[in-house]
């Protein structure tokens, strides 16, 4: 075996190993250490990485370069320093001198249900420190200023402050019970070891800058543990006890929020289709739009659940009767039974803004009868209603002093669509013509949402900026200097969902030029 071969046999594996180490060290997601010191009793937990992974830091630098008012990363850091300065001024601490030198890589917050001895919720703020001695000096300085003592734990305007496990902990009195139990004999494992927590976050991107987690079950501590799920779900629905988790992460051209949770109602939690509801059928010029599947059933289910949970004074049955007496309409047969998917929209500007909804009719005969009944009731009560000429069913309602008429229209040629809202005439020409789905801007936003995600809502920041300016904001120097430049770099705000098995994933994307 030659010398070169021997060198290759040793050097190549060494280089590969070094490359793997570098990738793992610099490209791996940041580690959440605070969760290891959070009680498993917590019903809410959130964390923010001050020093996320290399990928996220690079994306952050690229994003900052796109926002005119953000400046470079150093200038943005100065802006953050100014913000935190105001916070610590209230504690008689200099952020730059007393705090910044010891702040570490993450900040976290957790909350627990009211303790047995108090009616107050427990809460704690955890600030990672890279210099416990400097952090202790800052805590002692503030405590001495406020109460003249340097005892441990210290008091800072109410919360208890102490340093442990590499974190400065600020917590109220109600949080001390869960904290002590976590650190006592036979202590339960921290939230980091909770199956519910780990199952919730396992489905989400791990390379993130922030996390939020919510578990409703600990809030019902008065219910026996073996009954809590059944009791809550019977009152609030089958998914009321499920955990919710969401993360935020960055791309060089986008800010993204993503969550995952059990599939809600069949047909409502998301869809493998490239749209939700009738969002893509709303007018092309819409700068705000949202789609909802089976809207009639959504309303009925929500109302029934509201009444069943004794949250309402009347209950849904009584509300149905009141609706019938006031309008002469049967809420179910005349409305909810035929209302299918819906697309809501806002458009207009500069100048008057208008909008409405396009509704799928699952029973055109029923929807036509409903339009005639509603128009007739309004006419009998003296409203200035004008029924549409032949070729359309529906009516216009002009309100004195209002720039546009209210309308409810269904084209005879397309009776499975009903459009309602406010708009300049002729509103009926919007049906099936110049739809949002044909817009290049919308198509780009939908693609940015990701494969398999159904578009649930859409905002066009540039058009919104035009409307805001037309309303007089362009005369505000502060708005034009500090707000408008940041809006001008946004390309779209789009949200949607994707169903995979028993899980629905939801994603919000804020696109940046």
PDB file of C-alpha atoms in Angstrom, residues 169-325:
ATOM      1  CA  UNK A 169     -35.287  33.960  37.489  1.00  0.00           C
ATOM      2  CA  UNK A 170     -37.927  36.598  38.130  1.00  0.00           C
ATOM      3  CA  UNK A 171     -41.147  35.103  39.479  1.00  0.00           C
ATOM      4  CA  UNK A 172     -44.168  36.090  41.498  1.00  0.00           C
ATOM      5  CA  UNK A 173     -45.161  34.457  44.767  1.00  0.00           C
ATOM      6  CA  UNK A 174     -47.641  32.075  43.141  1.00  0.00           C
ATOM      7  CA  UNK A 175     -44.892  30.570  40.986  1.00  0.00           C
ATOM      8  CA  UNK A 176     -42.724  29.628  43.962  1.00  0.00           C
ATOM      9  CA  UNK A 177     -44.818  26.569  44.837  1.00  0.00           C
ATOM     10  CA  UNK A 178     -44.346  24.878  41.436  1.00  0.00           C
ATOM     11  CA  UNK A 179     -40.684  25.914  41.441  1.00  0.00           C
ATOM     12  CA  UNK A 180     -40.008  24.429  44.885  1.00  0.00           C
ATOM     13  CA  UNK A 181     -41.831  21.210  44.028  1.00  0.00           C
ATOM     14  CA  UNK A 182     -39.675  20.859  40.927  1.00  0.00           C
ATOM     15  CA  UNK A 183     -36.529  21.198  43.047  1.00  0.00           C
ATOM     16  CA  UNK A 184     -37.668  19.229  46.106  1.00  0.00           C
ATOM     17  CA  UNK A 185     -37.483  15.575  47.063  1.00  0.00           C
ATOM     18  CA  UNK A 186     -39.277  13.204  44.700  1.00  0.00           C
ATOM     19  CA  UNK A 187     -39.587  16.108  42.293  1.00  0.00           C
ATOM     20  CA  UNK A 188     -41.512  15.476  39.072  1.00  0.00           C
ATOM     21  CA  UNK A 189     -39.502  15.856  35.863  1.00  0.00           C
ATOM     22  CA  UNK A 190     -39.539  19.290  34.204  1.00  0.00           C
ATOM     23  CA  UNK A 191     -41.744  20.231  31.273  1.00  0.00           C
ATOM     24  CA  UNK A 192     -38.920  19.212  28.929  1.00  0.00           C
ATOM     25  CA  UNK A 193     -39.707  15.557  29.736  1.00  0.00           C
ATOM     26  CA  UNK A 194     -43.468  15.884  29.277  1.00  0.00           C
ATOM     27  CA  UNK A 195     -44.833  13.635  26.537  1.00  0.00           C
ATOM     28  CA  UNK A 196     -47.565  16.158  25.763  1.00  0.00           C
ATOM     29  CA  UNK A 197     -44.975  18.898  25.283  1.00  0.00           C
ATOM     30  CA  UNK A 198     -42.635  16.811  23.182  1.00  0.00           C
ATOM     31  CA  UNK A 199     -45.429  15.420  21.026  1.00  0.00           C
ATOM     32  CA  UNK A 200     -46.630  18.968  20.348  1.00  0.00           C
ATOM     33  CA  UNK A 201     -43.279  20.413  19.292  1.00  0.00           C
ATOM     34  CA  UNK A 202     -41.986  17.315  17.471  1.00  0.00           C
ATOM     35  CA  UNK A 203     -44.127  18.169  14.455  1.00  0.00           C
ATOM     36  CA  UNK A 204     -42.693  21.683  14.080  1.00  0.00           C
ATOM     37  CA  UNK A 205     -39.440  23.017  12.589  1.00  0.00           C
ATOM     38  CA  UNK A 206     -36.701  22.781  15.190  1.00  0.00           C
ATOM     39  CA  UNK A 207     -34.512  25.503  13.688  1.00  0.00           C
ATOM     40  CA  UNK A 208     -36.429  28.465  15.068  1.00  0.00           C
ATOM     41  CA  UNK A 209     -36.069  31.784  16.823  1.00  0.00           C
ATOM     42  CA  UNK A 210     -39.127  31.512  19.065  1.00  0.00           C
ATOM     43  CA  UNK A 211     -41.570  28.956  20.482  1.00  0.00           C
ATOM     44  CA  UNK A 212     -44.961  29.191  22.198  1.00  0.00           C
ATOM     45  CA  UNK A 213     -46.728  26.247  23.875  1.00  0.00           C
ATOM     46  CA  UNK A 214     -50.151  25.990  25.525  1.00  0.00           C
ATOM     47  CA  UNK A 215     -51.724  23.066  27.384  1.00  0.00           C
ATOM     48  CA  UNK A 216     -55.279  23.657  28.693  1.00  0.00           C
ATOM     49  CA  UNK A 217     -55.400  20.583  30.955  1.00  0.00           C
ATOM     50  CA  UNK A 218     -53.488  22.071  33.967  1.00  0.00           C
ATOM     51  CA  UNK A 219     -56.024  24.915  34.089  1.00  0.00           C
ATOM     52  CA  UNK A 220     -58.700  22.464  35.209  1.00  0.00           C
ATOM     53  CA  UNK A 221     -56.950  21.360  38.377  1.00  0.00           C
ATOM     54  CA  UNK A 222     -60.221  21.123  40.305  1.00  0.00           C
ATOM     55  CA  UNK A 223     -61.307  18.161  38.196  1.00  0.00           C
ATOM     56  CA  UNK A 224     -59.955  14.721  39.178  1.00  0.00           C
ATOM     57  CA  UNK A 225     -57.030  13.821  36.872  1.00  0.00           C
ATOM     58  CA  UNK A 226     -58.737  10.696  35.571  1.00  0.00           C
ATOM     59  CA  UNK A 227     -61.826  12.698  34.605  1.00  0.00           C
ATOM     60  CA  UNK A 228     -60.373  15.984  33.350  1.00  0.00           C
ATOM     61  CA  UNK A 229     -60.262  15.036  29.672  1.00  0.00           C
ATOM     62  CA  UNK A 230     -63.812  13.691  29.558  1.00  0.00           C
ATOM     63  CA  UNK A 231     -65.268  16.643  31.455  1.00  0.00           C
ATOM     64  CA  UNK A 232     -63.540  19.304  29.362  1.00  0.00           C
ATOM     65  CA  UNK A 233     -64.240  17.640  26.032  1.00  0.00           C
ATOM     66  CA  UNK A 234     -67.906  17.072  26.837  1.00  0.00           C
ATOM     67  CA  UNK A 235     -68.322  20.777  27.602  1.00  0.00           C
ATOM     68  CA  UNK A 236     -65.993  22.390  25.075  1.00  0.00           C
ATOM     69  CA  UNK A 237     -65.583  19.863  22.273  1.00  0.00           C
ATOM     70  CA  UNK A 238     -63.419  16.886  21.314  1.00  0.00           C
ATOM     71  CA  UNK A 239     -60.210  18.876  20.853  1.00  0.00           C
ATOM     72  CA  UNK A 240     -60.461  21.191  23.847  1.00  0.00           C
ATOM     73  CA  UNK A 241     -57.808  19.279  25.813  1.00  0.00           C
ATOM     74  CA  UNK A 242     -55.242  19.110  23.019  1.00  0.00           C
ATOM     75  CA  UNK A 243     -51.983  21.014  23.317  1.00  0.00           C
ATOM     76  CA  UNK A 244     -51.135  23.834  20.940  1.00  0.00           C
ATOM     77  CA  UNK A 245     -47.637  24.805  19.853  1.00  0.00           C
ATOM     78  CA  UNK A 246     -46.246  27.333  17.398  1.00  0.00           C
ATOM     79  CA  UNK A 247     -42.797  28.447  16.272  1.00  0.00           C
ATOM     80  CA  UNK A 248     -41.345  31.403  14.426  1.00  0.00           C
ATOM     81  CA  UNK A 249     -38.428  31.097  12.031  1.00  0.00           C
ATOM     82  CA  UNK A 250     -36.806  33.168   9.301  1.00  0.00           C
ATOM     83  CA  UNK A 251     -35.832  32.979   5.667  1.00  0.00           C
ATOM     84  CA  UNK A 252     -33.813  35.633   3.908  1.00  0.00           C
ATOM     85  CA  UNK A 253     -37.053  36.801   2.227  1.00  0.00           C
ATOM     86  CA  UNK A 254     -39.749  35.913   4.766  1.00  0.00           C
ATOM     87  CA  UNK A 255     -40.852  35.742   8.387  1.00  0.00           C
ATOM     88  CA  UNK A 256     -42.759  32.515   9.050  1.00  0.00           C
ATOM     89  CA  UNK A 257     -45.006  31.317  11.868  1.00  0.00           C
ATOM     90  CA  UNK A 258     -46.104  27.688  11.981  1.00  0.00           C
ATOM     91  CA  UNK A 259     -48.265  25.589  14.290  1.00  0.00           C
ATOM     92  CA  UNK A 260     -49.490  22.011  14.460  1.00  0.00           C
ATOM     93  CA  UNK A 261     -52.485  20.555  16.255  1.00  0.00           C
ATOM     94  CA  UNK A 262     -54.954  17.673  15.973  1.00  0.00           C
ATOM     95  CA  UNK A 263     -57.322  17.929  13.026  1.00  0.00           C
ATOM     96  CA  UNK A 264     -60.342  19.949  14.130  1.00  0.00           C
ATOM     97  CA  UNK A 265     -63.728  19.386  12.480  1.00  0.00           C
ATOM     98  CA  UNK A 266     -63.798  17.233   9.357  1.00  0.00           C
ATOM     99  CA  UNK A 267     -63.546  19.580   6.403  1.00  0.00           C
ATOM    100  CA  UNK A 268     -62.746  22.667   8.475  1.00  0.00           C
ATOM    101  CA  UNK A 269     -59.219  22.090   9.707  1.00  0.00           C
ATOM    102  CA  UNK A 270     -57.572  22.297   6.316  1.00  0.00           C
ATOM    103  CA  UNK A 271     -57.666  20.817   2.879  1.00  0.00           C
ATOM    104  CA  UNK A 272     -55.283  19.206   0.409  1.00  0.00           C
ATOM    105  CA  UNK A 273     -56.781  21.493  -2.249  1.00  0.00           C
ATOM    106  CA  UNK A 274     -54.819  24.609  -3.319  1.00  0.00           C
ATOM    107  CA  UNK A 275     -57.425  26.935  -1.767  1.00  0.00           C
ATOM    108  CA  UNK A 276     -59.806  27.277   1.163  1.00  0.00           C
ATOM    109  CA  UNK A 277     -63.449  28.146   0.734  1.00  0.00           C
ATOM    110  CA  UNK A 278     -64.043  30.494  -2.202  1.00  0.00           C
ATOM    111  CA  UNK A 279     -61.048  32.701  -1.525  1.00  0.00           C
ATOM    112  CA  UNK A 280     -59.783  32.463  -5.096  1.00  0.00           C
ATOM    113  CA  UNK A 281     -63.174  33.489  -6.502  1.00  0.00           C
ATOM    114  CA  UNK A 282     -63.316  36.893  -4.814  1.00  0.00           C
ATOM    115  CA  UNK A 283     -62.687  39.982  -7.003  1.00  0.00           C
ATOM    116  CA  UNK A 284     -59.200  40.272  -8.459  1.00  0.00           C
ATOM    117  CA  UNK A 285     -58.550  43.692  -6.944  1.00  0.00           C
ATOM    118  CA  UNK A 286     -59.121  42.504  -3.372  1.00  0.00           C
ATOM    119  CA  UNK A 287     -56.326  43.463  -0.992  1.00  0.00           C
ATOM    120  CA  UNK A 288     -57.756  41.398   1.807  1.00  0.00           C
ATOM    121  CA  UNK A 289     -59.425  37.991   1.457  1.00  0.00           C
ATOM    122  CA  UNK A 290     -60.269  34.931   3.532  1.00  0.00           C
ATOM    123  CA  UNK A 291     -61.867  31.601   2.743  1.00  0.00           C
ATOM    124  CA  UNK A 292     -63.883  29.286   4.986  1.00  0.00           C
ATOM    125  CA  UNK A 293     -65.057  25.757   4.183  1.00  0.00           C
ATOM    126  CA  UNK A 294     -68.703  24.838   4.932  1.00  0.00           C
ATOM    127  CA  UNK A 295     -69.399  28.165   6.598  1.00  0.00           C
ATOM    128  CA  UNK A 296     -73.035  27.354   7.369  1.00  0.00           C
ATOM    129  CA  UNK A 297     -72.026  24.239   9.255  1.00  0.00           C
ATOM    130  CA  UNK A 298     -69.237  26.124  11.031  1.00  0.00           C
ATOM    131  CA  UNK A 299     -71.765  28.670  12.319  1.00  0.00           C
ATOM    132  CA  UNK A 300     -74.218  25.963  13.357  1.00  0.00           C
ATOM    133  CA  UNK A 301     -71.563  23.899  15.166  1.00  0.00           C
ATOM    134  CA  UNK A 302     -70.164  26.945  16.968  1.00  0.00           C
ATOM    135  CA  UNK A 303     -73.621  28.121  18.022  1.00  0.00           C
ATOM    136  CA  UNK A 304     -74.669  24.683  19.247  1.00  0.00           C
ATOM    137  CA  UNK A 305     -71.443  24.323  21.233  1.00  0.00           C
ATOM    138  CA  UNK A 306     -71.874  27.812  22.655  1.00  0.00           C
ATOM    139  CA  UNK A 307     -75.367  26.976  23.866  1.00  0.00           C
ATOM    140  CA  UNK A 308     -74.404  23.503  25.133  1.00  0.00           C
ATOM    141  CA  UNK A 309     -71.643  24.964  27.266  1.00  0.00           C
ATOM    142  CA  UNK A 310     -74.092  27.310  29.023  1.00  0.00           C
ATOM    143  CA  UNK A 311     -72.074  30.300  27.867  1.00  0.00           C
ATOM    144  CA  UNK A 312     -75.093  31.994  26.347  1.00  0.00           C
ATOM    145  CA  UNK A 313     -78.088  33.481  28.093  1.00  0.00           C
ATOM    146  CA  UNK A 314     -80.671  32.165  25.644  1.00  0.00           C
ATOM    147  CA  UNK A 315     -79.230  29.071  24.037  1.00  0.00           C
ATOM    148  CA  UNK A 316     -79.269  28.450  20.305  1.00  0.00           C
ATOM    149  CA  UNK A 317     -82.832  27.118  20.234  1.00  0.00           C
ATOM    150  CA  UNK A 318     -84.160  30.342  21.725  1.00  0.00           C
ATOM    151  CA  UNK A 319     -82.035  32.403  19.355  1.00  0.00           C
ATOM    152  CA  UNK A 320     -83.537  30.511  16.421  1.00  0.00           C
ATOM    153  CA  UNK A 321     -87.013  31.447  17.642  1.00  0.00           C
ATOM    154  CA  UNK A 322     -86.092  35.108  18.125  1.00  0.00           C
ATOM    155  CA  UNK A 323     -84.629  35.173  14.603  1.00  0.00           C
ATOM    156  CA  UNK A 324     -87.835  33.659  13.189  1.00  0.00           C
ATOM    157  CA  UNK A 325     -90.031  36.175  14.984  1.00  0.00           C
TER     158      UNK A 325
END
